[in-house]
PDB file of C-alpha atoms in Angstrom:
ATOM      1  CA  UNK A   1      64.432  -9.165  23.438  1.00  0.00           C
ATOM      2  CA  UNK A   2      61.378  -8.251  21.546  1.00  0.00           C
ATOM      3  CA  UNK A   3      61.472  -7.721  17.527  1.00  0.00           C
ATOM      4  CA  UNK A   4      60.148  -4.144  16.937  1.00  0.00           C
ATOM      5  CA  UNK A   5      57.894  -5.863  13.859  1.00  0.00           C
ATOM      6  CA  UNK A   6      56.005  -8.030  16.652  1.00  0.00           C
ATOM      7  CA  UNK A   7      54.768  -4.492  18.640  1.00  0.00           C
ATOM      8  CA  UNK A   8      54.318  -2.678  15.817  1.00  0.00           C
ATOM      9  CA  UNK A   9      51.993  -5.783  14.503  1.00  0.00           C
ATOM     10  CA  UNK A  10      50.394  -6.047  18.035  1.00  0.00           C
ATOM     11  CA  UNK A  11      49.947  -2.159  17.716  1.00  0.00           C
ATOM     12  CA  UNK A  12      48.095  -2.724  13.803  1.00  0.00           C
ATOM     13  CA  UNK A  13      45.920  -5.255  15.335  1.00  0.00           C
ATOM     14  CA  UNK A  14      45.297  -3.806  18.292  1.00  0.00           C
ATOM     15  CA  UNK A  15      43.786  -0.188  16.263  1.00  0.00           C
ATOM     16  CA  UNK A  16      42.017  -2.114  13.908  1.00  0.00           C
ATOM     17  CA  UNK A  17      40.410  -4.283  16.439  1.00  0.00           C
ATOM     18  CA  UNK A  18      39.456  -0.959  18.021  1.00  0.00           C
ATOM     19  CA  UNK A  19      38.722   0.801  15.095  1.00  0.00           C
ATOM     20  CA  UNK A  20      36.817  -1.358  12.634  1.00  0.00           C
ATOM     21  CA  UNK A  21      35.147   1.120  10.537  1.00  0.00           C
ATOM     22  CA  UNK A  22      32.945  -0.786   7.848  1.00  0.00           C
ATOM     23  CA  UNK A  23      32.673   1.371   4.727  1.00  0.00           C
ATOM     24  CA  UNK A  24      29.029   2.815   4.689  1.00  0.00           C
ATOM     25  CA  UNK A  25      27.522   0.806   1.043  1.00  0.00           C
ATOM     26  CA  UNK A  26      24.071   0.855   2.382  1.00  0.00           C
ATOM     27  CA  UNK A  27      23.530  -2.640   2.380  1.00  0.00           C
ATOM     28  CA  UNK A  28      22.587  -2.903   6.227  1.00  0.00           C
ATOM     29  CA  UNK A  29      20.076  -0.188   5.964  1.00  0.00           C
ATOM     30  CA  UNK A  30      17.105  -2.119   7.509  1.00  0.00           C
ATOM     31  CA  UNK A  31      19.690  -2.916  10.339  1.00  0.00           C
ATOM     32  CA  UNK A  32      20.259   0.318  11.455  1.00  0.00           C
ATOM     33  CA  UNK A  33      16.710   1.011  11.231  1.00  0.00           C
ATOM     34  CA  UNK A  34      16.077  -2.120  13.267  1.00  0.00           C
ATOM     35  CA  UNK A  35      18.419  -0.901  15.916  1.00  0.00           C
ATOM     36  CA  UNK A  36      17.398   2.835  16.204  1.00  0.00           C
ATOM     37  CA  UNK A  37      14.050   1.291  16.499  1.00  0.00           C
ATOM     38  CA  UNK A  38      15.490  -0.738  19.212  1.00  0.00           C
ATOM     39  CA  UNK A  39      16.596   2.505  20.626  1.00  0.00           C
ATOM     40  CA  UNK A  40      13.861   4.505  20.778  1.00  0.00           C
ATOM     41  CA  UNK A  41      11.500   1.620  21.877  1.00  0.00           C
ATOM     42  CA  UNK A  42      14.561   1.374  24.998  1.00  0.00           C
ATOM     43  CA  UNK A  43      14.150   5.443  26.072  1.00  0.00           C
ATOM     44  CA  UNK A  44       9.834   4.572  25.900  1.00  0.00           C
ATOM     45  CA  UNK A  45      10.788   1.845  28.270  1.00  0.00           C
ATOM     46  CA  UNK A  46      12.915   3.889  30.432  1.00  0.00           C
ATOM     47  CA  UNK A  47       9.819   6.316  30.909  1.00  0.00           C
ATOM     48  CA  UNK A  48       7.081   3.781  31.223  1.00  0.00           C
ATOM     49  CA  UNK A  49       9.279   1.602  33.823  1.00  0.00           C
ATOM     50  CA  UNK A  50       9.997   5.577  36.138  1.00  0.00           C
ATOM     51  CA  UNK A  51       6.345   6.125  35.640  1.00  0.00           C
ATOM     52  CA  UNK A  52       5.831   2.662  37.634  1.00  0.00           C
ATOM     53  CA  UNK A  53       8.020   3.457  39.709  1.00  0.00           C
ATOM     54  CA  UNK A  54       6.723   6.701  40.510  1.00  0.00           C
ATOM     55  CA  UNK A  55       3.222   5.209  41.184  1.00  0.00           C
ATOM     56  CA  UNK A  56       5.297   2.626  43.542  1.00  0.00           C
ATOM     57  CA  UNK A  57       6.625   5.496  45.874  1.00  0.00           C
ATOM     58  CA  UNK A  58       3.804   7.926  45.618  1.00  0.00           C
ATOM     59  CA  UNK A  59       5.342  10.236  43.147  1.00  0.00           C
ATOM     60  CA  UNK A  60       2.503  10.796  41.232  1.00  0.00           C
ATOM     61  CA  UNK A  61      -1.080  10.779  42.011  1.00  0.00           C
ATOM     62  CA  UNK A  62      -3.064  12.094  44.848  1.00  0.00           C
ATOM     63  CA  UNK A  63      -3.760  10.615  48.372  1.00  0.00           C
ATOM     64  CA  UNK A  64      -6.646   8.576  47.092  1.00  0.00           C
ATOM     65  CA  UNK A  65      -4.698   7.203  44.131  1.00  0.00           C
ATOM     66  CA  UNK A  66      -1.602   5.970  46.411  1.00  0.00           C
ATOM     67  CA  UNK A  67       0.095   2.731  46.117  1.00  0.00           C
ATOM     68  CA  UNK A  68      -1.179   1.517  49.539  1.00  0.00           C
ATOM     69  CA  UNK A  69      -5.541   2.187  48.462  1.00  0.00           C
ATOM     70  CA  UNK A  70      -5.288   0.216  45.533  1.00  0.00           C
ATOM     71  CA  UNK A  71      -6.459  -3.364  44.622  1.00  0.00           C
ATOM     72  CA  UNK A  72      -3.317  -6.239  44.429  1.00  0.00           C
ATOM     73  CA  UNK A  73      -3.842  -7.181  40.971  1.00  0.00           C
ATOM     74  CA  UNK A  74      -2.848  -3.066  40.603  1.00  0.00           C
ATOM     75  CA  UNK A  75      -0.102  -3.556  42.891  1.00  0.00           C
ATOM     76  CA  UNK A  76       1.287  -6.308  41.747  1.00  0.00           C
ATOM     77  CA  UNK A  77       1.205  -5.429  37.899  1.00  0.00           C
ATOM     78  CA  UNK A  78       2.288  -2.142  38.718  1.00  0.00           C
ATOM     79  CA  UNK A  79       5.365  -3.362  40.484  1.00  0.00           C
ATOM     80  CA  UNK A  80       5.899  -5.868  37.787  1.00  0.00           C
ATOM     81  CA  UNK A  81       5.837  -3.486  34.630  1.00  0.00           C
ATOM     82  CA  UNK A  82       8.276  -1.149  36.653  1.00  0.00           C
ATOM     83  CA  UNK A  83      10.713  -3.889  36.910  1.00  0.00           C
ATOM     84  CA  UNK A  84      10.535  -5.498  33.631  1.00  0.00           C
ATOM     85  CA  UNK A  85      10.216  -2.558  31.817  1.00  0.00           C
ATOM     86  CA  UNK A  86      13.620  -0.997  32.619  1.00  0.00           C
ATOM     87  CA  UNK A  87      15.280  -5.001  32.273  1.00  0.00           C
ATOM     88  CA  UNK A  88      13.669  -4.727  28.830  1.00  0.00           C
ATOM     89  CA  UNK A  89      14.764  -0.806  28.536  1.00  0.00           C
ATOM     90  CA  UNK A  90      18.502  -2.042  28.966  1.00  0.00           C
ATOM     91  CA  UNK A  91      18.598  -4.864  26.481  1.00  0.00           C
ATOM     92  CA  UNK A  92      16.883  -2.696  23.563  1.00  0.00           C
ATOM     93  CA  UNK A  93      19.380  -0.343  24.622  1.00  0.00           C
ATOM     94  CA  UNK A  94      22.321  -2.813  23.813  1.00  0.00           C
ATOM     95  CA  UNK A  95      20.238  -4.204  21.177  1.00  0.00           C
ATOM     96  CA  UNK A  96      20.467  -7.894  22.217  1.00  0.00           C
ATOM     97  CA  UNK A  97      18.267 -10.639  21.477  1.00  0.00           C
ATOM     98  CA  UNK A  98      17.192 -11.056  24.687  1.00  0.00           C
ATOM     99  CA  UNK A  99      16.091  -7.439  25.206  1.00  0.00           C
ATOM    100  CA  UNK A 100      13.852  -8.010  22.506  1.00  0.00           C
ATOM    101  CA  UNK A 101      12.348 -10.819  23.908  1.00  0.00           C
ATOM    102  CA  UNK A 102      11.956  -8.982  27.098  1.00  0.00           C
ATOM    103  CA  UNK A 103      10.437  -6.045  25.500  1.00  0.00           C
ATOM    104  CA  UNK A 104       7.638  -8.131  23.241  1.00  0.00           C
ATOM    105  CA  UNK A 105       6.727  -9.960  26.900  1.00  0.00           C
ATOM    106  CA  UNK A 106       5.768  -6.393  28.563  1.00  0.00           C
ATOM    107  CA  UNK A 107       4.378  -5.016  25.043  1.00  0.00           C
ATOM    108  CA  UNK A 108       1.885  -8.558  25.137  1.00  0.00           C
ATOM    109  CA  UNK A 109       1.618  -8.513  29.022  1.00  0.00           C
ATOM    110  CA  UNK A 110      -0.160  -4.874  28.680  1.00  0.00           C
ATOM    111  CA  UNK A 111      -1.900  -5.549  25.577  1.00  0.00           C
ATOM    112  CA  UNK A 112      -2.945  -8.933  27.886  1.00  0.00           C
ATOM    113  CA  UNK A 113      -3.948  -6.807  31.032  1.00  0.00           C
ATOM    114  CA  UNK A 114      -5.775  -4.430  28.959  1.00  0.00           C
ATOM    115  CA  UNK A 115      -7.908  -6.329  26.999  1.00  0.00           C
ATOM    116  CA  UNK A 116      -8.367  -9.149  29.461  1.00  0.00           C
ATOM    117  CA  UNK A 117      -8.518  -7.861  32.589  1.00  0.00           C
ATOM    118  CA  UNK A 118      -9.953  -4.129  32.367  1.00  0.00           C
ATOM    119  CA  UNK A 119     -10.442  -3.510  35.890  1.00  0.00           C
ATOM    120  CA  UNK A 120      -6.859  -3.583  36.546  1.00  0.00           C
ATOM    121  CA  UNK A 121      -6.078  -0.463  34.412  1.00  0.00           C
ATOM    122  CA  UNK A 122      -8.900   0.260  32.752  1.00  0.00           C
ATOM    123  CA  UNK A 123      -9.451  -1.737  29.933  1.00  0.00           C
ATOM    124  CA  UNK A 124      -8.009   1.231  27.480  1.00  0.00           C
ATOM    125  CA  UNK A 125      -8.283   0.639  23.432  1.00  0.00           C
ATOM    126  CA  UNK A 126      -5.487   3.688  23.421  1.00  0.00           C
ATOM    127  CA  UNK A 127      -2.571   1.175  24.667  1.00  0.00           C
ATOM    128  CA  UNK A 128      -3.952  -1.857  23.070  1.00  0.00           C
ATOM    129  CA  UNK A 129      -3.497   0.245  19.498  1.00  0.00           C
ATOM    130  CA  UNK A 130      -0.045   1.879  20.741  1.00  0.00           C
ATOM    131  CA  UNK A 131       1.200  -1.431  21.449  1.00  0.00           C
ATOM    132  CA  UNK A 132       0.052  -3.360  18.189  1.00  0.00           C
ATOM    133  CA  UNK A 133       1.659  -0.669  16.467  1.00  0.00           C
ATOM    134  CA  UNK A 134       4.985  -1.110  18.095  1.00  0.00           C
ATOM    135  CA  UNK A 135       5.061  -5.052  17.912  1.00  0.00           C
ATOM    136  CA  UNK A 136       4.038  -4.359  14.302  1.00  0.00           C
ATOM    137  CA  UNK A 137       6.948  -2.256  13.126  1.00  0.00           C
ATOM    138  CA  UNK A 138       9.337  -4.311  15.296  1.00  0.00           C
ATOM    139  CA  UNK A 139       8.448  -7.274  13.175  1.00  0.00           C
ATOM    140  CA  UNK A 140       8.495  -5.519   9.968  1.00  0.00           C
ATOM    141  CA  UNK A 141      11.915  -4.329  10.851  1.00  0.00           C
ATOM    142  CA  UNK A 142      13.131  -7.238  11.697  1.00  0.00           C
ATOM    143  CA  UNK A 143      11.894  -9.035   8.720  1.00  0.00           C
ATOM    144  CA  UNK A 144      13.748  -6.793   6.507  1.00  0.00           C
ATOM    145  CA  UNK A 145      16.726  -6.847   8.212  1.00  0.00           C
ATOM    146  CA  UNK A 146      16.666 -10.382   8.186  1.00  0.00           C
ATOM    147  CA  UNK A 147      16.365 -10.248   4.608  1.00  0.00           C
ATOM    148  CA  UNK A 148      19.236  -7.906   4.149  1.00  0.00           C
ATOM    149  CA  UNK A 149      21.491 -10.634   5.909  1.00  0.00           C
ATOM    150  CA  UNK A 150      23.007 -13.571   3.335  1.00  0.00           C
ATOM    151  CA  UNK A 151      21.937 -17.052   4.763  1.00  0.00           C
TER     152      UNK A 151
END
């Protein structure tokens, strides 16, 4: 038969596995920051990965801009941002080293394709600045959260 401490035990550990509630002191402030960063950077994924995907199937432009009348280098870095970013939208999302990784490889692919290779999609400064600026606080937010951790 079982001892009635041993469930009620199992039961403890079982809630506080389950329930871990750290007591808010404010020291993993650039953490949280880090990962609502992570966040939002995930939903901007989400909508620049559909947006791909939408040129893919003909959602959006008009008959001359279809999928079909453009150049390959279009098509295929087209396809490939609307696959990579929604991989890279999922592991911000969970906040997981590897998402992160993911996500810096589309933000330097674009920044790559725009500055390199303007006749792909058009060469604009606009993304090259948007994306600096989002590799820029990522770092800085990971820096300080790094900092924030004991070695």
């Amino acid at each position: 038969m079982s001892d009635p401490r041993d469930s009620s035990r199992d039961h403890a550990i079982s809630v506080d596995a389950i329930s871990s509630e750290r007591i808010d002191s404010g020291d993993n402030v650039w953490t949280r920051r880090l990962v609502l960063f992570l966040r939002i950077m995930a939903v901007v994924s989400v909508a620049k990965g559909l947006y791909h995907w939408a040129q893919v199937t003909g959602f959006v432009g008009g008959e001359d801009q279809a999928f079909e009348n453009q150049t390959l280098a279009w098509q295929a870095s087209t396809v490939y941002f609307a696959v990579i970013e929604l991989v890279a939208a999922v592991g911000l999302w969970l906040a997981t080293p590897w998402g992160a990784v993911v996500w810096l490889i589309t933000v330097v692919s674009m920044t790559v394709i725009e500055l390199m290779f303007p006749a792909i999609y058009g060469g604009s400064l606009t993304v090259v600045v948007a994306e600096a600026l989002m590799l820029t606080a990522y770092l800085v937010l990971a820096w300080m959260a790094a900092r924030e951790r004991p070695p």
